[in-house]
Every structure is written in structure tokens, then in C-alpha cells.
PDB file of C-alpha atoms and ligand atoms in Angstrom:
ATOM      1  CA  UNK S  19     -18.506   1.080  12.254  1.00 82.00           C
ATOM      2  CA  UNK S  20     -18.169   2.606  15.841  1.00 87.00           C
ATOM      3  CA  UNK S  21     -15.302   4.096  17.342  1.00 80.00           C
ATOM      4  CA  UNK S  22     -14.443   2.433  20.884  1.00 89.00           C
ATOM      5  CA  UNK S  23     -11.880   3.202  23.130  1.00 96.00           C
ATOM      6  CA  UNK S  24      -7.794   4.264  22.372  1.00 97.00           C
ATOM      7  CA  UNK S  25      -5.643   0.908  22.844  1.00 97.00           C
ATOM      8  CA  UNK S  26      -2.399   2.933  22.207  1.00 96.00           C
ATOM      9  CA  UNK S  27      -0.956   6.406  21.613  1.00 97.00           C
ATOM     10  CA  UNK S  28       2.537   6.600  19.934  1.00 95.00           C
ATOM     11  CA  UNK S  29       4.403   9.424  18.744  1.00 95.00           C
ATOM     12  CA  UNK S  30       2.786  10.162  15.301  1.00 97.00           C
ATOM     13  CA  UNK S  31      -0.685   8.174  15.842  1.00 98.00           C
ATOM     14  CA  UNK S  32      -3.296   7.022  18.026  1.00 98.00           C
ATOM     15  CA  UNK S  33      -5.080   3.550  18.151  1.00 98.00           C
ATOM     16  CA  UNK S  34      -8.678   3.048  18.457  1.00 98.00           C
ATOM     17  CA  UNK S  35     -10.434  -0.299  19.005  1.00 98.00           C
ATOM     18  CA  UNK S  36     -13.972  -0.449  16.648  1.00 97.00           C
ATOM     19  CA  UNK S  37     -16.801  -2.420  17.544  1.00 97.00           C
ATOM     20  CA  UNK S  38     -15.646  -4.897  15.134  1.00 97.00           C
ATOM     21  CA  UNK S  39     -12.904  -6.638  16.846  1.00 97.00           C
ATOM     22  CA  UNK S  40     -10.914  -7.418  13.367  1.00 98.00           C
ATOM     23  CA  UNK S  41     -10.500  -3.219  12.664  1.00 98.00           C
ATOM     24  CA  UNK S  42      -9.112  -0.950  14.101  1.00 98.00           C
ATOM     25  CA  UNK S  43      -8.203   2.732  13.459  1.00 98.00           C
ATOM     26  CA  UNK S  44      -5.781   4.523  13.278  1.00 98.00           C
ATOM     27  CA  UNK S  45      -5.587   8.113  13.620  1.00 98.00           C
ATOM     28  CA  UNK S  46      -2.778  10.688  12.263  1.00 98.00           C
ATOM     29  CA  UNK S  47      -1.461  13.169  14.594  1.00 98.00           C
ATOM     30  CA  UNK S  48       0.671  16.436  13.620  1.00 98.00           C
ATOM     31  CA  UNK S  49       3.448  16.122  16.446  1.00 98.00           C
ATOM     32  CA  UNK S  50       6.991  14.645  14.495  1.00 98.00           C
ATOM     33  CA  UNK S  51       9.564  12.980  16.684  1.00 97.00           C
ATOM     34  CA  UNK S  52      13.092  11.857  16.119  1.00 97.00           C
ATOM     35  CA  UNK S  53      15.961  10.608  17.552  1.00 94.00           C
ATOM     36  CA  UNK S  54      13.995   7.950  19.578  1.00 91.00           C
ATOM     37  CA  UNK S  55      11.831  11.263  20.653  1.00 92.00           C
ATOM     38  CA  UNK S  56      15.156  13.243  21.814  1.00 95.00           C
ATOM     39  CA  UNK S  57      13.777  15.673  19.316  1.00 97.00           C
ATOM     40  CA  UNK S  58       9.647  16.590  19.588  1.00 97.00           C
ATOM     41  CA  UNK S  59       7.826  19.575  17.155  1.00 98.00           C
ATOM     42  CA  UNK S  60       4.573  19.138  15.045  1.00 98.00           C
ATOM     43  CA  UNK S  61       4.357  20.195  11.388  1.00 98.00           C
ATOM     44  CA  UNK S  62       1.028  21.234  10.592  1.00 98.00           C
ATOM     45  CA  UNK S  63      -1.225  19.362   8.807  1.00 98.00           C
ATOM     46  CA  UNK S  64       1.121  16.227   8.585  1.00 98.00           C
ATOM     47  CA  UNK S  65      -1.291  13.909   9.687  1.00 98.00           C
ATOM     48  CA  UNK S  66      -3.925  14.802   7.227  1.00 98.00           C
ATOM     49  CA  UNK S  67      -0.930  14.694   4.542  1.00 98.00           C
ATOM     50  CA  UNK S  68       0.250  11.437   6.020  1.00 98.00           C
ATOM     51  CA  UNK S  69      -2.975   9.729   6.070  1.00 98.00           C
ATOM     52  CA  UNK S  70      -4.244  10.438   2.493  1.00 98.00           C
ATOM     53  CA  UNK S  71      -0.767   9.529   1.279  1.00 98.00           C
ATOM     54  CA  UNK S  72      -0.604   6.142   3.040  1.00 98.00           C
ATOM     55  CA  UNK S  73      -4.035   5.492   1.796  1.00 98.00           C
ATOM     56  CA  UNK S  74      -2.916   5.746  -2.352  1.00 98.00           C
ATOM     57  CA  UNK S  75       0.335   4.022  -1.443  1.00 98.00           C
ATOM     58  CA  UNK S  76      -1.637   1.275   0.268  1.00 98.00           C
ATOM     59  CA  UNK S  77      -3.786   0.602  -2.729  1.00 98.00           C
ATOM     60  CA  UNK S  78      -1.216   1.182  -5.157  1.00 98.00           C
ATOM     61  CA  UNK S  79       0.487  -1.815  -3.517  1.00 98.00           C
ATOM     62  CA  UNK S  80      -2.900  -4.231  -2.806  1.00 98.00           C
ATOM     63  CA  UNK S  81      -3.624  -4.147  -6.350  1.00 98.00           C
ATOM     64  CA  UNK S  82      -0.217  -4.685  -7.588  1.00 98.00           C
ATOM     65  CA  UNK S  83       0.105  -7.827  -4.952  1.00 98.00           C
ATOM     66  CA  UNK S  84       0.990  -6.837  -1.380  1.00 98.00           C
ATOM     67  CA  UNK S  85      -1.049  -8.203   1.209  1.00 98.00           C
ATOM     68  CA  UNK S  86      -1.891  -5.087   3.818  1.00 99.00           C
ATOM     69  CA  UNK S  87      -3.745  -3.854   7.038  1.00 98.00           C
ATOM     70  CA  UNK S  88      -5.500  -1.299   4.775  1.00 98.00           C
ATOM     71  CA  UNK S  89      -9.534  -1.227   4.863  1.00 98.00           C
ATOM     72  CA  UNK S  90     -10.315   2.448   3.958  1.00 98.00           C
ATOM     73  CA  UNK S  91      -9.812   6.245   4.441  1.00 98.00           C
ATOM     74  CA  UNK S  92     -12.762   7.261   7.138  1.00 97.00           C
ATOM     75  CA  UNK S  93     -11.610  11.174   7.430  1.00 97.00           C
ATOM     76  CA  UNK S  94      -9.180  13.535   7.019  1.00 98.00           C
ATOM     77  CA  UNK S  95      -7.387  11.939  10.119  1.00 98.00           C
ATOM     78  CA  UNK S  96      -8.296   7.965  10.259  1.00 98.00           C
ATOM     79  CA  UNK S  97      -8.166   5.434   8.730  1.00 98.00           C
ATOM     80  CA  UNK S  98      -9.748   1.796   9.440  1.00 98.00           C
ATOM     81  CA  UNK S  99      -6.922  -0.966   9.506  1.00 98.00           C
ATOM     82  CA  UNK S 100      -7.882  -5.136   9.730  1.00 98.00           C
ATOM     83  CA  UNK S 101      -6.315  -5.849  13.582  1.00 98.00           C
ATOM     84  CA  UNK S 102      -2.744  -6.731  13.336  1.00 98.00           C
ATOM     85  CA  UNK S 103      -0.441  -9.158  15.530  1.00 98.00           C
ATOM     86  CA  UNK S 104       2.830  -6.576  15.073  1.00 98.00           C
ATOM     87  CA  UNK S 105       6.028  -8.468  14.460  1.00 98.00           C
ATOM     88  CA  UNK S 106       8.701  -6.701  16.670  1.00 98.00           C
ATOM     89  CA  UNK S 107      11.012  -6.398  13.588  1.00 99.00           C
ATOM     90  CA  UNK S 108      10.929  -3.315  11.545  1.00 98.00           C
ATOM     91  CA  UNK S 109      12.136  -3.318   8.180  1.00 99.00           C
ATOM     92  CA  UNK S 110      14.431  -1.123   6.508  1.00 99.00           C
ATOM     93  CA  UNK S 111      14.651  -0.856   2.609  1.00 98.00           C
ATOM     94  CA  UNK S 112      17.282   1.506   0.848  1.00 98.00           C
ATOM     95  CA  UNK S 113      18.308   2.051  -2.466  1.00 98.00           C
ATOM     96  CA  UNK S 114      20.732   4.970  -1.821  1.00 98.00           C
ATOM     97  CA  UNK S 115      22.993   5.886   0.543  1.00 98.00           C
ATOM     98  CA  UNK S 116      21.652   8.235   3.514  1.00 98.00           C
ATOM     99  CA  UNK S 117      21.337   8.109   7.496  1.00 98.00           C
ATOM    100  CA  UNK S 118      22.223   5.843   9.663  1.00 98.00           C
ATOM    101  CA  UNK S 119      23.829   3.565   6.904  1.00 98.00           C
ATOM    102  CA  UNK S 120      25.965   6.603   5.876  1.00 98.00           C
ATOM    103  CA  UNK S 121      27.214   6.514   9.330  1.00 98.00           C
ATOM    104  CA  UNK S 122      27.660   3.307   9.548  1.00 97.00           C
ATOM    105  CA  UNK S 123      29.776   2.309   6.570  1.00 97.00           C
ATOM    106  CA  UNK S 124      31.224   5.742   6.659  1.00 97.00           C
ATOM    107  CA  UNK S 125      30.127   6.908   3.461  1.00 98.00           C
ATOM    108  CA  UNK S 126      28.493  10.076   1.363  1.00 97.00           C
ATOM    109  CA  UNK S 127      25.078  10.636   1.289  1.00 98.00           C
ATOM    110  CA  UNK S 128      23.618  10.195  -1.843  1.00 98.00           C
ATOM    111  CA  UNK S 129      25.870   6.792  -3.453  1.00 98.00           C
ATOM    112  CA  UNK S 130      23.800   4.641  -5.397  1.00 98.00           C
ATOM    113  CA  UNK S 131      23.317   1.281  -3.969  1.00 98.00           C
ATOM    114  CA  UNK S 132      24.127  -1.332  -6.675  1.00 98.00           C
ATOM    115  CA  UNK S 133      21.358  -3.785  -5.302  1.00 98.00           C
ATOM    116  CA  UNK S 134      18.689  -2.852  -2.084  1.00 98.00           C
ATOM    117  CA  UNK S 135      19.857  -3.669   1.087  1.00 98.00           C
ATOM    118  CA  UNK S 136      17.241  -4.679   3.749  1.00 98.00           C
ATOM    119  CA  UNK S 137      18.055  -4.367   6.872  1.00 98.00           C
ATOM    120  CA  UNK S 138      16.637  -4.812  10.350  1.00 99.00           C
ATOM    121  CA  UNK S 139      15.617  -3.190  13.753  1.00 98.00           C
ATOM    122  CA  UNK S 140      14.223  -4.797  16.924  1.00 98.00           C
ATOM    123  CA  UNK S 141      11.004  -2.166  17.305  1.00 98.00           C
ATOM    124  CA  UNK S 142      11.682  -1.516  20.853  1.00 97.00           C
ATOM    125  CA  UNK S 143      11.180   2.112  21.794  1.00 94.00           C
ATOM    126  CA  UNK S 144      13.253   1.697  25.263  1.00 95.00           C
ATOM    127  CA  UNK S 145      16.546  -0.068  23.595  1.00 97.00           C
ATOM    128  CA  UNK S 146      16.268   2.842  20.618  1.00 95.00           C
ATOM    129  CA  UNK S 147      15.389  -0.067  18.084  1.00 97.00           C
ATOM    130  CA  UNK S 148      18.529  -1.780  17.771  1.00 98.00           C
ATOM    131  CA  UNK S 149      19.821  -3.070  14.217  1.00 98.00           C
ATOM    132  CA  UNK S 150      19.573  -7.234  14.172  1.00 98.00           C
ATOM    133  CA  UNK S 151      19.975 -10.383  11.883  1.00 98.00           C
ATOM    134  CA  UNK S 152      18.257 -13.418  11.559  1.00 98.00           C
ATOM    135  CA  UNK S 153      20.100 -15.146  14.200  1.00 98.00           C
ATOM    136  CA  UNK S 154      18.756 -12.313  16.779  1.00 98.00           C
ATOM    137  CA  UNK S 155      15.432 -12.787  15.240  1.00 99.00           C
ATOM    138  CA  UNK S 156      15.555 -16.476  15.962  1.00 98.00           C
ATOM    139  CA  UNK S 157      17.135 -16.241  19.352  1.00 98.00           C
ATOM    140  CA  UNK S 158      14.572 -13.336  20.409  1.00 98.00           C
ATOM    141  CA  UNK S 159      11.277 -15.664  18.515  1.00 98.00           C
ATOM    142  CA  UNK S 160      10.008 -12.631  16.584  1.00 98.00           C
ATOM    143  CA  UNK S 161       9.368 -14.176  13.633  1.00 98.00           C
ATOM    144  CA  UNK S 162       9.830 -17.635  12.190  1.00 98.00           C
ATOM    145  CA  UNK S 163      12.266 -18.257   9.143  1.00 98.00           C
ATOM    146  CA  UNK S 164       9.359 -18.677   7.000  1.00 98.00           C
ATOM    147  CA  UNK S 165       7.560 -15.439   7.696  1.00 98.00           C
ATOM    148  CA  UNK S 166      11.009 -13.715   6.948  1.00 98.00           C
ATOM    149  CA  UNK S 167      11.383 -15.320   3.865  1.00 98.00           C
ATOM    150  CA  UNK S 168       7.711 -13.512   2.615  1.00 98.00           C
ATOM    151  CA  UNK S 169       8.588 -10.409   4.689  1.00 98.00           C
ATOM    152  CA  UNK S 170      11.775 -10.117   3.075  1.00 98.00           C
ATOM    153  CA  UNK S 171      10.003 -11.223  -0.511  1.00 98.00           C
ATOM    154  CA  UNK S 172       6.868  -8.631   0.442  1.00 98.00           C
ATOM    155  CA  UNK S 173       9.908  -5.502   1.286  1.00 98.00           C
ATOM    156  CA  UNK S 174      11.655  -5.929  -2.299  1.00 98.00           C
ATOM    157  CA  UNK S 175       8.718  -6.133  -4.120  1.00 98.00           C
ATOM    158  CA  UNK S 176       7.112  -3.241  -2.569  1.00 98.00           C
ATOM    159  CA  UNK S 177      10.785  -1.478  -3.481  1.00 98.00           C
ATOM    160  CA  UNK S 178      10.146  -2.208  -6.466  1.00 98.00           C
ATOM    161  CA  UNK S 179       6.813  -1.174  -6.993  1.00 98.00           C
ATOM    162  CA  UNK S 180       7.087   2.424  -4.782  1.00 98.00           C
ATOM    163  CA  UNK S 181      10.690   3.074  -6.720  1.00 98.00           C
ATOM    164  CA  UNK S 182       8.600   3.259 -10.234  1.00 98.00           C
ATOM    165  CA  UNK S 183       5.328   4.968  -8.408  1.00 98.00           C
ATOM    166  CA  UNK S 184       7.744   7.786  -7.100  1.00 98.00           C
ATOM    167  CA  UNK S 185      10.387   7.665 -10.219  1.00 98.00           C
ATOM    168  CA  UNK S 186       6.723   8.399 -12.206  1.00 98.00           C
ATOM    169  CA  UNK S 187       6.278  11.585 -10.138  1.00 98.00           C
ATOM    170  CA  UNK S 188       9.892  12.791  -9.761  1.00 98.00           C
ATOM    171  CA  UNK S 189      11.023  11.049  -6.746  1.00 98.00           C
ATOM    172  CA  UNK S 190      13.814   9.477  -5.970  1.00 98.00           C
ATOM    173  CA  UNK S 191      12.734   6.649  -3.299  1.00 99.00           C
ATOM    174  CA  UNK S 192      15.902   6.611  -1.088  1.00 99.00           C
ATOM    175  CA  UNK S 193      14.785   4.429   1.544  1.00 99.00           C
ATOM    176  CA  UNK S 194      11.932   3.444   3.933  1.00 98.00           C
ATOM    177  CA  UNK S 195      10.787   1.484   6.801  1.00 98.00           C
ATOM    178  CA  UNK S 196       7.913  -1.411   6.556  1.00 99.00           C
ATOM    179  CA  UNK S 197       5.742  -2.730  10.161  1.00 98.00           C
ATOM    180  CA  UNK S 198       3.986  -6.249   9.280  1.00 99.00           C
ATOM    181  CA  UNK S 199       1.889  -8.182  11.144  1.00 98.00           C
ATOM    182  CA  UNK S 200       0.033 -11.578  11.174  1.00 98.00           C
ATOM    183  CA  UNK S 201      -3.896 -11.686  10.489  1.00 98.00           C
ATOM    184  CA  UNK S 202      -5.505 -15.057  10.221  1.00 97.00           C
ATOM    185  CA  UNK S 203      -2.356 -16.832   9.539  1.00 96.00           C
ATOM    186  CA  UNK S 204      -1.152 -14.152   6.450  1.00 98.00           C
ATOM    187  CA  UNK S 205       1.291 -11.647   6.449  1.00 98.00           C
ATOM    188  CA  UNK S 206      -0.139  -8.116   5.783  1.00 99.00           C
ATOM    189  CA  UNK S 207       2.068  -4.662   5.352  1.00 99.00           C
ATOM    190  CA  UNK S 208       0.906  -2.402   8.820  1.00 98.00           C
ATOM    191  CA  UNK S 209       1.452   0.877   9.583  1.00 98.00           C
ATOM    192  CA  UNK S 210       1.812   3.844   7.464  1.00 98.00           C
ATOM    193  CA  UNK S 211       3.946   4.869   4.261  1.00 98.00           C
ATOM    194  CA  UNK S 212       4.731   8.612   3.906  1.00 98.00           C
ATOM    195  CA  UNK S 213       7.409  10.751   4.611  1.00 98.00           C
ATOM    196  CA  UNK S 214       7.850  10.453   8.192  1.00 98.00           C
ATOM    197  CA  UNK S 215       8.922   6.554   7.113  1.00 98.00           C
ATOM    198  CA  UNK S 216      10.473   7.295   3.842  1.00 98.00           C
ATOM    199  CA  UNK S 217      13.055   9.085   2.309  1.00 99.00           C
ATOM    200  CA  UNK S 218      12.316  11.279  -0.878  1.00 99.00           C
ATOM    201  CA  UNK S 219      14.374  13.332  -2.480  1.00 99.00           C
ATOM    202  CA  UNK S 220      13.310  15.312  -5.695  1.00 98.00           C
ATOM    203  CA  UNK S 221      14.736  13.898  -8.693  1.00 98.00           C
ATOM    204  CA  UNK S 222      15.969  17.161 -10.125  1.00 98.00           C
ATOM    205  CA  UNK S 223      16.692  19.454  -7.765  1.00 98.00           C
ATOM    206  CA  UNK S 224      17.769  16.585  -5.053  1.00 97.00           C
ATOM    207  CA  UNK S 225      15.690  18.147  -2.324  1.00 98.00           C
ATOM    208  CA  UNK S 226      14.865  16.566   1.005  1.00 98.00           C
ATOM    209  CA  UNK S 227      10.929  16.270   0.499  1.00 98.00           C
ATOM    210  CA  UNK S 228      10.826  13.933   4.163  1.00 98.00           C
ATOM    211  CA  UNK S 229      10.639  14.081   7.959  1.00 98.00           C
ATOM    212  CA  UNK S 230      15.031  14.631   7.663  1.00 98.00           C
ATOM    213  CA  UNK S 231      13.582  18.580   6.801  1.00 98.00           C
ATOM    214  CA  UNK S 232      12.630  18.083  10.408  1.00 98.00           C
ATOM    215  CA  UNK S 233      15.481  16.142  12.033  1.00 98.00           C
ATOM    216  CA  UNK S 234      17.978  18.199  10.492  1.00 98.00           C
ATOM    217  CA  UNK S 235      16.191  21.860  11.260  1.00 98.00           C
ATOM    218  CA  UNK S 236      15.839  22.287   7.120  1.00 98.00           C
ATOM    219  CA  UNK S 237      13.263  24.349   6.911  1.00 97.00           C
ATOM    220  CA  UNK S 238      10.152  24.390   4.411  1.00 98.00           C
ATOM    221  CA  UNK S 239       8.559  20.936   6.134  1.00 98.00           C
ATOM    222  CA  UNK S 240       4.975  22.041   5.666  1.00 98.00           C
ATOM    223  CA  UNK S 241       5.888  22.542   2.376  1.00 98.00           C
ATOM    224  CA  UNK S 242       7.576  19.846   1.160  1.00 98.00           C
ATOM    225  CA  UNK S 243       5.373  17.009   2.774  1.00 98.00           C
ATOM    226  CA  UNK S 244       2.576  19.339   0.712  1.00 98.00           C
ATOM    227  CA  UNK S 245       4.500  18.143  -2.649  1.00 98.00           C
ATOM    228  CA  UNK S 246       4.806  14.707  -1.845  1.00 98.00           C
ATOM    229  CA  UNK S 247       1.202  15.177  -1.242  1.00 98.00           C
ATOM    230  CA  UNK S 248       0.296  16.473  -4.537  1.00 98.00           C
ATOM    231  CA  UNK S 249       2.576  14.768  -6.678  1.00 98.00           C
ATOM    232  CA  UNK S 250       1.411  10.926  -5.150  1.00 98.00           C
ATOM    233  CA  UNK S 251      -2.071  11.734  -5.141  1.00 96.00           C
ATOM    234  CA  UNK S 252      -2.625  13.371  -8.539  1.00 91.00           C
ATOM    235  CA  UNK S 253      -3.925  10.939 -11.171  1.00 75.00           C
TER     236      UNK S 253
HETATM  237  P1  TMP F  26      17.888   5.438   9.216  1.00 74.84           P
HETATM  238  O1  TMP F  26      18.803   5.829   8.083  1.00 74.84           O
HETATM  239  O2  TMP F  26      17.826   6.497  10.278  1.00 74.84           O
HETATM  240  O3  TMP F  26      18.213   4.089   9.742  1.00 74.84           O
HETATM  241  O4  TMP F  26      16.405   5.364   8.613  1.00 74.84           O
HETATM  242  C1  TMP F  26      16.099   4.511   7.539  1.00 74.84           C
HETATM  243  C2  TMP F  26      14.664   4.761   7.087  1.00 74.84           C
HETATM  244  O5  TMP F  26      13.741   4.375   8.086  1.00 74.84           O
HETATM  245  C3  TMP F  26      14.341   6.211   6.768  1.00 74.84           C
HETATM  246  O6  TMP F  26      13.546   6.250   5.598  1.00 74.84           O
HETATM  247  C4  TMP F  26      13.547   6.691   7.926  1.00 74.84           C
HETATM  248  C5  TMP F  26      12.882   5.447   8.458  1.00 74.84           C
HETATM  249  N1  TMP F  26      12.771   5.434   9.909  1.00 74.84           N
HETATM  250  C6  TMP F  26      11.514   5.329  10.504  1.00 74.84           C
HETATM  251  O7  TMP F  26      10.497   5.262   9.820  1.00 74.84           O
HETATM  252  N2  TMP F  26      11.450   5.287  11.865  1.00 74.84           N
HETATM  253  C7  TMP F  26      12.542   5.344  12.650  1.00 74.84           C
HETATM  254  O8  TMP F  26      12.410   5.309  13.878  1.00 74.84           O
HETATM  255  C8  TMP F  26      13.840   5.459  12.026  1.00 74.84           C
HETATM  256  C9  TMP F  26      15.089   5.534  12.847  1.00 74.84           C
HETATM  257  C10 TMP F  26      13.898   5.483  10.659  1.00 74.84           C
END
């Protein structure tokens, strides 16, 4: 499979068309963003870190069920995806309290949820990806009720399944954001899984081990994207 031309550059990764037009790839750059980009650094290496941990969490989750846009691990820095149609609505999964929801409801980091809440955003980079419901996702067509009802199906399981995959390697899974898209009529998981999409904290020493190192100025990044490394891809 040939590389072609880039289709897209976003903050953390680049695009490539193939000359097959169902893959593409995607390819994992070092510079971190945050705060819709307010914020811009790199932290070295993350895109090689990034890449080989999306790649076990991918196939963790294929052969436990989930439907995704993963094909394969080409290089340090790409990976080949199956072409997506991107549903505008990004997911949100959290188990305990942190971020924006700790703003929002005005409580502690760190509360254990009782259940998961989902939640979601309208992925548009020039509104700051506004929160939405199902009425805004209806009003705005981004999805119909029936493809929520799987996305929303496809988001708990994977909680499920990524909860026990980090609780194995002393994780807490605190939350994390899903991309889907449609591909021949199915809905498959997109994007990437890793730490600049999750939140990890170290079971017994409750460390940040995510890109909040970076948006809160923490210190140690490198590092502690390195553990995440190690610990998920260890067999
Ligand atoms: P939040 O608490 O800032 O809403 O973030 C919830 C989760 O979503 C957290 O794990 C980080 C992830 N996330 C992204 O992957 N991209 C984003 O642009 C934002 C705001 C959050």
C-alpha cells in the first residue's frame, strides 16, 4: 500500500489518502494542544507512544466485539485506518469525577461516579466543541436515533472493557473521548485511544499519567505517557 497525498492536518495527526481508496493513514505527531489550541507544546516521542498504544487498545477491543477503523501498525508513526464518514459528535465516557464535569456540577476531582455518564460534544473546532443532547443531534442531522443507540451501546461497552484492561495494569480509567464513523453502512470506533483522549490516573499513587500533565504545567509528561506505554503494551 502507497502513501498518496495529506487530506488533513489536525493538531496531534496528519491524514494521508493510500492508493486504496477504503484506507487511509494516519500519522502521530509530537505537538499537544489544549484548550481548543489556546495552549500549543510537543512532548517528545508522544506520537510514537500514542500510536503503538492505540494500536493494542484497538485490538484489545476488535476481538472483544467493537467494530473499529483499525487495519494495522505500518511504523513507529502510522498507522493504516479503513476510510471513515466522521460523525460530528464526539463522545465522552467518565467513570470519575474530573475536568470539565468537575466544573460543571461544581464538584471534587476524584468522586466516584455511581454509574458512567456519557456525554456529548458537537466536534466543531471553531464553536470549541460545544456539549449537546439528542435533541441537538436531531435538530443539527448528525446522526440518526438508531446510530446513537449502537454508539451509545459501542461507548459503555468499550468502558467496560478498557476499565478492566487498565484496572489489570494499575490504572484507574477516569474518562475518555470516542470519534465514530460510518463504513459501508456499520458503525466503526475512529480515531485514536491514548492519553491525549483519556484520563489515567495510577491506581496507587493517584498520579496524572495523561495529556492534564500537560494542560495543567505538571511536569514529568515524557515520562508518564512512557508508563502508560509500558504498562498497556506488556503482555
Ligand atoms: P473534559 O473533562 O475536558 O470534558 O474531557 C473529558 C475527556 O475527553 C478527557 O479524557 C479528555 C478528553 N478530551 C479530548 O480527547 N479532546 C478534547 O478536545 C477534550 C476537551 C477532551
Amino acid at each position: 500500500m502507497e502513501k498518496r497525498e495529506k487530506l488533513y492536518e489536525g493538531k496531534a495527526k496528519i491524514i494521508y489518502s493510500t492508493d486504496d481508496p477504503d484506507l487511509i493513514i494516519q500519522y502521530f505527531k509530537d505537538d499537544a494542544t489544549a484548550f481548543n489550541a489556546l495552549k500549543k507544546g510537543t512532548i517528545e516521542s508522544k506520537g510514537i507512544m500514542n500510536n503503538k498504544i492505540s494500536e493494542v487498545l484497538f485490538k484489545h477491543l476488535e476481538k472483544n466485539g467493537i467494530p473499529t477503523h483499525f487495519v494495522e501498525r505500518l511504523d513507529d508513526r502510522e498507522m493504516v485506518n479503513k476510510k471513515l464518514d466522521i460523525i460530528l459528535v464526539e463522545v465522552v465516557a467518565r467513570n470519575i469525577v474530573a475536568g470539565s464535569l468537575a466544573k460543571r456540577l461544581g464538584k471534587e476531582e476524584g468522586e466516584v461516579l455511581p454509574m458512567p455518564i456519557v456525554e456529548y460534544y458537537y466536534k466543531d473546532d471553531a464553536l470549541g466543541d460545544p456539549m449537546i443532547n439528542m435533541d441537538h443531534i436531531r435538530a443539527l442531522n448528525l446522526a440518526t436515533d438508531e446510530e446513537m443507540d449502537k454508539i451509545r451501546g459501542y461507548a459503555l461497552k468499550v468502558n467496560d472493557l478498557l476499565r478492566k484492561f487498565f484496572d489489570d495494569r494499575g490504572i484507574d480509567l477516569v474518562d475518555y473521548k470516542l470519534e465514530f464513523g460510518r463504513h459501508n453502512g456499520e458503525i466503526l470506533l475512529g480515531d485514536e485511544i491514548c492519553p491525549d483522549t483519556c484520563r489515567l490516573w495510577d491506581k496507587a499513587t493517584h498520579e496524572k499519567m495523561d495529556k492534564d500533565r500537560f494542560r495543567q504545567d505538571l511536569g514529568k509528561i515524557e515520562e508518564a505517557y512512557a508508563e502508560v506505554c509500558r504498562r498497556v503494551c506488556e503482555e
